[in-house]
Coordinates of C-alpha atoms in Angstrom, one line a residue:
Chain A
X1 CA -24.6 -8.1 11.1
X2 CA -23.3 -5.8 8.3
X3 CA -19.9 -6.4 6.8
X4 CA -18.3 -3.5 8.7
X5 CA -19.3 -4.8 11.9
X6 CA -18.1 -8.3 10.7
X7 CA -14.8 -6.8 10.2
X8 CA -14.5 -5.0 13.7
X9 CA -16.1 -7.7 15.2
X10 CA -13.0 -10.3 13.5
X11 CA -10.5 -7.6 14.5
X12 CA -11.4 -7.3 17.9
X13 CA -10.2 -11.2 18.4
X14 CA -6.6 -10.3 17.2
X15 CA -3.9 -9.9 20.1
X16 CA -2.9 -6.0 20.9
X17 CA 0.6 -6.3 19.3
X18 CA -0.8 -7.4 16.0
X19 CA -3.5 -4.8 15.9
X20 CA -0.6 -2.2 17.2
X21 CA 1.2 -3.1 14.1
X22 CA -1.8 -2.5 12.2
X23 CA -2.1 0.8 13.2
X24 CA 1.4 2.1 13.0
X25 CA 1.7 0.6 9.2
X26 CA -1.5 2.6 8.4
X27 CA -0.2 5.5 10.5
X28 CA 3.3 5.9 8.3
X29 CA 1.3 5.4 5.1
X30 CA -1.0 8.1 6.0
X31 CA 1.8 10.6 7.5
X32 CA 4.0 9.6 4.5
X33 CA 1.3 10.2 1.8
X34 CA -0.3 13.8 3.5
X35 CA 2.4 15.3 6.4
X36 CA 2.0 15.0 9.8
X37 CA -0.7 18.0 10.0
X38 CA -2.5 17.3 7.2
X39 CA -3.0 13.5 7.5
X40 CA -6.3 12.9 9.4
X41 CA -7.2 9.6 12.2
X42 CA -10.2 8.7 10.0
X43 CA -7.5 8.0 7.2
X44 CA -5.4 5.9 9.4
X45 CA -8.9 4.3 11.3
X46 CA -9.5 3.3 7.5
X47 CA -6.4 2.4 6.0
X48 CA -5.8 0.0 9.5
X49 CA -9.4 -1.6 9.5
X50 CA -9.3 -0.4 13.0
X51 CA -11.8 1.8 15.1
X52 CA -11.0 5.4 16.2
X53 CA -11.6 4.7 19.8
X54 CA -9.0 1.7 19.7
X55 CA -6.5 3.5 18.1
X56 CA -6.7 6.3 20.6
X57 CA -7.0 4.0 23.6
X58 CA -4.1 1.6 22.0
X59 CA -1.5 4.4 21.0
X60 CA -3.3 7.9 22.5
X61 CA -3.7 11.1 20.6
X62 CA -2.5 11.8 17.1
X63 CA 0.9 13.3 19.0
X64 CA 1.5 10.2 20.3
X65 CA 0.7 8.1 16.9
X66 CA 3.6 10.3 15.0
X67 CA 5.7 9.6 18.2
X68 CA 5.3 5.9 18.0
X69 CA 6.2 5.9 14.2
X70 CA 8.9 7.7 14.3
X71 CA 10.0 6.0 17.1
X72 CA 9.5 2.4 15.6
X73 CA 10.4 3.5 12.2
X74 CA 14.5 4.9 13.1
X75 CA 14.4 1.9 15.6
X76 CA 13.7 -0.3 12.2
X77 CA 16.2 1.5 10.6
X78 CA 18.7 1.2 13.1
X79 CA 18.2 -2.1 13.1
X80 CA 18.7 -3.0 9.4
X81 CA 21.7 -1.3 9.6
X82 CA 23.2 -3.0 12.4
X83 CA 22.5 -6.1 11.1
X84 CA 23.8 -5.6 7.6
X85 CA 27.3 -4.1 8.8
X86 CA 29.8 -7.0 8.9
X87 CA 32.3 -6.5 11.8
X88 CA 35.2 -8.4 10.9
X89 CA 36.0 -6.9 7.3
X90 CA 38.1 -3.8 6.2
X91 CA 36.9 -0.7 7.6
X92 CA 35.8 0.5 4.0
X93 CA 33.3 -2.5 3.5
X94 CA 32.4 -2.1 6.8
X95 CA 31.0 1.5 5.7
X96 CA 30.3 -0.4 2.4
X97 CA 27.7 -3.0 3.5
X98 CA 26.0 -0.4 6.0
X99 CA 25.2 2.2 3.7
X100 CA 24.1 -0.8 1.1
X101 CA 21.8 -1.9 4.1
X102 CA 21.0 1.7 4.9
X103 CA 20.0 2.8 0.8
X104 CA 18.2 -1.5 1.2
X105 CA 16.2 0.1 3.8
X106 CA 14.9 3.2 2.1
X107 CA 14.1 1.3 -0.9
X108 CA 12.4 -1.4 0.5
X109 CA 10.2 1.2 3.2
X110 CA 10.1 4.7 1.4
X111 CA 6.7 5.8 3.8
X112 CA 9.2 5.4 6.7
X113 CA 12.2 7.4 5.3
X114 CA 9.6 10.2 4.1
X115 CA 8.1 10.2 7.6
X116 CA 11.5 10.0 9.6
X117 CA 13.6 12.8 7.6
X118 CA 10.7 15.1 5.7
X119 CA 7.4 14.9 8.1
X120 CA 9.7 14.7 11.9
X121 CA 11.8 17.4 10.5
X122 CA 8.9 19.6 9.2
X123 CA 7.0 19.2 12.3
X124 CA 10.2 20.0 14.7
X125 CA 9.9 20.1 18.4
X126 CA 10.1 16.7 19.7
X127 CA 9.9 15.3 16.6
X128 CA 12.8 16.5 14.8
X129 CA 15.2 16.0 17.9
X130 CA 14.0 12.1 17.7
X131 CA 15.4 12.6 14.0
X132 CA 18.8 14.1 15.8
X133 CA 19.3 11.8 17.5
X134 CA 19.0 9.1 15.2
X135 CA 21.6 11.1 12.9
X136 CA 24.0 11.1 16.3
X137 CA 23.6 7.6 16.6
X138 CA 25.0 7.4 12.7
X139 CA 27.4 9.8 13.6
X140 CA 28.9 8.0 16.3
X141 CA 29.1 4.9 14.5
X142 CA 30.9 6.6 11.8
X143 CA 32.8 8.2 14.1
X144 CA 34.3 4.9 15.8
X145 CA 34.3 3.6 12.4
X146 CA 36.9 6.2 11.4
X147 CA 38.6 7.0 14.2
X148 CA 39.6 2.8 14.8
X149 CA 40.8 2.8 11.4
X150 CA 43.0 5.9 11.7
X151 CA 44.4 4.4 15.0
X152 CA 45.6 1.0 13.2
X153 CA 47.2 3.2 10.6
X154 CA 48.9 5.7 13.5
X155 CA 46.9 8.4 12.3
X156 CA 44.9 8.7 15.6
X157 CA 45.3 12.1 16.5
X158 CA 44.5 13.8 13.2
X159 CA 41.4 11.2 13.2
X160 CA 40.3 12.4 16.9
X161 CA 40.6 15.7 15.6
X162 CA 38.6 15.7 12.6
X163 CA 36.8 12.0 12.4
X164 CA 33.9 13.2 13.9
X165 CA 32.7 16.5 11.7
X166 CA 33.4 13.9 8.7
X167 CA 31.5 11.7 10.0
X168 CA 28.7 14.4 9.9
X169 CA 29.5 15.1 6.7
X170 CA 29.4 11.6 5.7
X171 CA 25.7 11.1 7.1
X172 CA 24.2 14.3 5.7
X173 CA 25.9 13.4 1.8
X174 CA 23.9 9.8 2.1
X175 CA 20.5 11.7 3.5
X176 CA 21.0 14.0 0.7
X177 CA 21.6 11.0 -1.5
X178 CA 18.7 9.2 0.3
X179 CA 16.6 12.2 -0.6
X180 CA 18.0 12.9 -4.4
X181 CA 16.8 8.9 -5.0
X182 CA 13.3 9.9 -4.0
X183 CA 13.3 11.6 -8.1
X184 CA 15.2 8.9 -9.2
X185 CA 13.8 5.7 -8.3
X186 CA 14.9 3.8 -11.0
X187 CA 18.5 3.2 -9.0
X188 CA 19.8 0.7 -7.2
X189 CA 20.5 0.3 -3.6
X190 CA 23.9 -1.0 -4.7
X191 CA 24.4 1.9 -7.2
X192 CA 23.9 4.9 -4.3
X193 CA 26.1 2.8 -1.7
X194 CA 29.2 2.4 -4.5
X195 CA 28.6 6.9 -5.4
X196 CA 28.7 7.7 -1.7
X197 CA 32.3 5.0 -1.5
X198 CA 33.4 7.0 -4.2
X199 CA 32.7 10.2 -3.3
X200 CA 33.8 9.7 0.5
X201 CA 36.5 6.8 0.5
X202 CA 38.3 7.9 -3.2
X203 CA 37.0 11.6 -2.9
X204 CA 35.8 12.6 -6.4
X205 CA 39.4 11.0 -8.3
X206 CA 36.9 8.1 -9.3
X207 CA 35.1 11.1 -11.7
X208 CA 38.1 12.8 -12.7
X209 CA 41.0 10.0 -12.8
X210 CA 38.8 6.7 -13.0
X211 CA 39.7 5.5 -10.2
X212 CA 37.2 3.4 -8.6
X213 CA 36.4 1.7 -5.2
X214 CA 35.0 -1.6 -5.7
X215 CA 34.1 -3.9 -2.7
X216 CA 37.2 -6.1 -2.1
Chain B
X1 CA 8.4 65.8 21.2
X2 CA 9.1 62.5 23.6
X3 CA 12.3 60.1 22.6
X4 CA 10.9 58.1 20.8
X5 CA 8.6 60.7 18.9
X6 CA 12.6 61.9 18.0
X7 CA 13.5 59.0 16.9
X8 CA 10.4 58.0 14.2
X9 CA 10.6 61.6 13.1
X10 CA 14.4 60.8 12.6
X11 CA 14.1 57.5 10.6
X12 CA 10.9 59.1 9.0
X13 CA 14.1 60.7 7.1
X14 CA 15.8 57.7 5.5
X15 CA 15.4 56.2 2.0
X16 CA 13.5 53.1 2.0
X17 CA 15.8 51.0 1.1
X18 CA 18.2 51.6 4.0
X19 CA 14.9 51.4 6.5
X20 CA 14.2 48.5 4.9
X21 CA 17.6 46.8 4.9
X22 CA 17.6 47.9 8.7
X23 CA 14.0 46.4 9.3
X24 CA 15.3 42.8 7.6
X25 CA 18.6 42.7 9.3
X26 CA 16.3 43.1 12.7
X27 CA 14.0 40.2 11.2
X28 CA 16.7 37.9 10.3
X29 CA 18.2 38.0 14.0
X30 CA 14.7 37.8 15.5
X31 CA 13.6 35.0 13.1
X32 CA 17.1 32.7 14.1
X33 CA 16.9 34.0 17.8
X34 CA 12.9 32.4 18.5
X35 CA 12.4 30.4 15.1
X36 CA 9.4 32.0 12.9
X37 CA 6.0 30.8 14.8
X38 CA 7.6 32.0 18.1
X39 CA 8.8 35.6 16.6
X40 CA 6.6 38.2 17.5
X41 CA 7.0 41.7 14.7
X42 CA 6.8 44.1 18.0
X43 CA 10.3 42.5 18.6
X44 CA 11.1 42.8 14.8
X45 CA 10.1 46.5 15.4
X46 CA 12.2 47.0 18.7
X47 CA 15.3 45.8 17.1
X48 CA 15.0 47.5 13.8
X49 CA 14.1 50.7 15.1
X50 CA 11.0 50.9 12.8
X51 CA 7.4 51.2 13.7
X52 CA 4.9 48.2 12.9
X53 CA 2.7 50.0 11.0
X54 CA 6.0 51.2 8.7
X55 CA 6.7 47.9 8.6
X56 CA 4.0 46.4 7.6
X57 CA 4.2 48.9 4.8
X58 CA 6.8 48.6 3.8
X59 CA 7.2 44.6 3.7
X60 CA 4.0 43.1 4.7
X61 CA 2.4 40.6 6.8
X62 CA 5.3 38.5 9.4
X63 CA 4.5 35.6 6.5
X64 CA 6.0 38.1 3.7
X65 CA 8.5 39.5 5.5
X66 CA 10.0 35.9 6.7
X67 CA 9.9 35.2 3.0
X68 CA 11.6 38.4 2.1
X69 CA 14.7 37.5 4.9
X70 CA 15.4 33.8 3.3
X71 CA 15.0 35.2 -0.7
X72 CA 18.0 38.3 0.9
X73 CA 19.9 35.7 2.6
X74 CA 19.8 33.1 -0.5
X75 CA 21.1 35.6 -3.0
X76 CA 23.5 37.0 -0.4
X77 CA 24.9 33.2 0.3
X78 CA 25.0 32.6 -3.7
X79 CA 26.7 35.6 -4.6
X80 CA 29.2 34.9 -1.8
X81 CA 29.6 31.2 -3.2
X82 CA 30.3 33.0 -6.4
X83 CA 32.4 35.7 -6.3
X84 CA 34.7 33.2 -3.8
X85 CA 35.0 30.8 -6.5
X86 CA 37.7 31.3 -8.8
X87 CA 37.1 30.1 -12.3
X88 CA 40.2 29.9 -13.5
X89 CA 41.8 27.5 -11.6
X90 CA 41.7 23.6 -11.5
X91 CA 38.3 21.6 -10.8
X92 CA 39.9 20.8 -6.9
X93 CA 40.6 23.9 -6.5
X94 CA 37.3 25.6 -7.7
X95 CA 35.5 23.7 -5.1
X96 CA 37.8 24.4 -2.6
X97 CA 37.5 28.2 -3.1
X98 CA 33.7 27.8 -3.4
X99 CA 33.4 25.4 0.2
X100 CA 35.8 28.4 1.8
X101 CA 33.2 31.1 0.2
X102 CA 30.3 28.8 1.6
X103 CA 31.8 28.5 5.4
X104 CA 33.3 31.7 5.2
X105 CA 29.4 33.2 4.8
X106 CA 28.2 31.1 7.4
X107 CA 31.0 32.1 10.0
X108 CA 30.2 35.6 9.5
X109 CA 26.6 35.6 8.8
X110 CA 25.6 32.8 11.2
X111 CA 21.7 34.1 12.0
X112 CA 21.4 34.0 8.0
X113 CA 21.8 30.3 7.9
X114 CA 20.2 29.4 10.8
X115 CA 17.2 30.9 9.1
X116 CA 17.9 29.4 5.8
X117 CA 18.8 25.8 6.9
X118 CA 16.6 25.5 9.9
X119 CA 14.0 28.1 10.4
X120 CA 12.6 28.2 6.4
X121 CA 13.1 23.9 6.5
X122 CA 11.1 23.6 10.0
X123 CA 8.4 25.8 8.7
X124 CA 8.0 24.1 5.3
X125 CA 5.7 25.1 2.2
X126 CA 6.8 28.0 0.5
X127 CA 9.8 28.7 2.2
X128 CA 11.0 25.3 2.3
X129 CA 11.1 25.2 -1.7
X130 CA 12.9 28.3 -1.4
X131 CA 15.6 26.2 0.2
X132 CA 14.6 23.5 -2.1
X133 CA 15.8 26.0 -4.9
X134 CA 18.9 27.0 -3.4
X135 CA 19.8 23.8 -2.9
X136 CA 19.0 22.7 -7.1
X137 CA 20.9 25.8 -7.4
X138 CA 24.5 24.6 -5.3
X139 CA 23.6 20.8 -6.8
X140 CA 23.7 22.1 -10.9
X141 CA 26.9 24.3 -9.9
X142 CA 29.0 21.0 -8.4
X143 CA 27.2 19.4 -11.2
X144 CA 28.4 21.4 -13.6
X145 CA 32.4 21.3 -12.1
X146 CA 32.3 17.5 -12.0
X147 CA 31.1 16.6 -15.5
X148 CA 33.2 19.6 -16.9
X149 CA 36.3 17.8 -15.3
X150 CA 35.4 14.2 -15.7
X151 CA 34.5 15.2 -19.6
X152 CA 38.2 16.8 -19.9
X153 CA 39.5 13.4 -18.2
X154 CA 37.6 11.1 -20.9
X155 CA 35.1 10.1 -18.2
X156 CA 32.1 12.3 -19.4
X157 CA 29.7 9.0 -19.8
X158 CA 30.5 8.2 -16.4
X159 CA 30.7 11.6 -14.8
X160 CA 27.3 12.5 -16.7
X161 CA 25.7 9.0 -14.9
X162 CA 26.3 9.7 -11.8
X163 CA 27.6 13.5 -11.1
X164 CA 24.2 14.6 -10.3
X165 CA 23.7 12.4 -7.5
X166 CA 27.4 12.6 -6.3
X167 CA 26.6 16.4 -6.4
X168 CA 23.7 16.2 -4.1
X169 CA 25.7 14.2 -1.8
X170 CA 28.4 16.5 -1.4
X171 CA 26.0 19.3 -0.8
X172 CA 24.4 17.2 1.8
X173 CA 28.0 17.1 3.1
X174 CA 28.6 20.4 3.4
X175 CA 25.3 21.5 4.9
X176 CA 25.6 19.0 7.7
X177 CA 28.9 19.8 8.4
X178 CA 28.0 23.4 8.6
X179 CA 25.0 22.4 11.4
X180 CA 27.5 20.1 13.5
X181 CA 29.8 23.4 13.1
X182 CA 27.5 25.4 15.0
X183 CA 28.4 23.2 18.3
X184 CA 31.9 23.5 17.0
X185 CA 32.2 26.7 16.3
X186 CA 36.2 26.9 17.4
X187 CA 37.0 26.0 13.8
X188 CA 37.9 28.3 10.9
X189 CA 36.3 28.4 7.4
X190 CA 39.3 26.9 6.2
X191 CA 39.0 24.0 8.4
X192 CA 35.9 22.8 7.4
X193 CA 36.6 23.3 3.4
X194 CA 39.6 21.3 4.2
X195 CA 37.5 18.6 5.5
X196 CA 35.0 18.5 2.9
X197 CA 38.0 19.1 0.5
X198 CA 39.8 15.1 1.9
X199 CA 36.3 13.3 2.4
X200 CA 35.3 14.3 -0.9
X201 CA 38.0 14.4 -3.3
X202 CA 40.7 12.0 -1.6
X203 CA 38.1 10.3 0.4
X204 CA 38.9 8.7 3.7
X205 CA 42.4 8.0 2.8
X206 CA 43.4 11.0 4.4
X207 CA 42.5 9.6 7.7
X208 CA 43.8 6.1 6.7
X209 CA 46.5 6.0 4.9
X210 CA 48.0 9.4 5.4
X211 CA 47.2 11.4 2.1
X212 CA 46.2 14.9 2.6
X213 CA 44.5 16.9 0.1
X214 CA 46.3 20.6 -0.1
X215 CA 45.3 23.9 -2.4
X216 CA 47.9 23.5 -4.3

């Protein structure tokens, strides 16, 4: 038996969720590395040590391999967020410990941030609104965020009036961060999540009065 | 001679450059109206009031002539931005002026930036980096305003460190607030540059503790 067919024969006895996840780490790798168009299913056969036909049959067509990664990917990110927000502290380091998980995420898994907000976007159709409604879900979170802060403080209606399209704002500045790191890698996660406290919960008066937020 | 025989030997009459501002006007609603891949140039045509053949002439191929709507539109939004921005005022005050230029373009030339900020994006390539450009462009001028002020404040190491980045994320802001404005689009200019104004120069405080950033 040559090597290859060792290989596919030793992969064949590995259960379907592990060889899934085989596939869908290749799959971001290869969308991240070429775009969605570009990238090819003998690069992503390769890169997962799995066949063609068992990728097709496991996940379907190319379509349906972006789908899945994107899918998994803003689920993954979700996730880290979610888990790295702490509840029970001050609304600002509730913000502060989910962008730190949110920047932790992008650092630790830049394939799936290119492939969630550069290849979905490019690609557009279903795609992109799988990408808009992953920035809704931040939206929203922001959005309570803000709006039960206000509320405690008895600014509620100004909140209920403007919480949400600074919320937006808030989510495209740390994309726009998110994407602005890509060039300048040598930051850390910590370092992007302090700018963005800066810039959104002490506007810009850190830069021009030294005043700074720090996490309490 | 028919109608529309009339009517070619009629525009047959005009300068170029006014059929030519007429046959981009046309493209840039068609273009934000179907997206690019869905535009067809016998629509471009109908609504411009300019023969196919003229305007392939005149501004080439549907891939030329897209690229010719979102270089216009750029130059159009920057020189907006900066004839809105007064220079002589205070650093608060020079973004403010600038964010009310910004929104005060997109209110009024709304097909412009759905062709800029989604049609050139979704299509990617060349006339993505266009975008790319124009966005470099807005960073280095909120670039510029930041280290200015922070440098007149004492804080030039600091504002040097991390205005760039800051920058980006405030032009992140302001781009996705002006998306989530196109579901909202009930609000004025002045509104939104408000917004941006309290997120990013008081920061949340307004909606927490009360303070409320004003032109002054």
């Amino acid at each position: 038996m040559t090597e290859s067919g060792q290989q596919a024969e030793k992969s064949k006895r590995l259960p379907r969720a592990v060889r899934e996840k085989q596939i869908l780490d290749a799959a971001v790798t290869v969308f991240a590395r070429h775009g969605y168009h570009p990238a090819s299913m003998d690069e992503v056969s390769e890169v997962a040590g799995v066949s063609k036909p068992m990728i097709y049959s496991y996940l379907g067509s190319k379509e349906d391999l972006f789908l899945h990664c994107i899918r998994r990917e803003a689920n993954r990110l979700i996730d880290a967020v979610q888990t790295g927000i702490d509840a029970d502290v001050a609304a600002d380091m509730q913000l502060w410990t989910g962008l730190r998980a949110f920047y932790g995420f992008v650092a630790e898994h830049r394939a799936s941030w290119t492939v969630l907000h550069q290849q979905a976007l490019a690609v557009g159709g279903k795609f992109a609104s799988e990408i808009t409604a992953l920035r809704s879900h931040a939206i929203e979170m922001v959005t309570k965020l803000v709006v039960s802060e206000g509320s405690r403080k008895g600014l509620g209606e100004q909140a209920e009036f403007s919480g949400e399209g600074m919320a937006a704002a808030l989510v495209g500045a740390a994309e726009a961060l998110a994407d602005w790191w890509l060039d300048h890698p040598d930051l850390s996660p910590g370092v992007l999540a302090s700018w963005l406290m800066n810039l959104t919960w002490l506007g810009f008066n850190d830069l021009v009065e030294g005043q700074v937020w720090r996490p309490s």
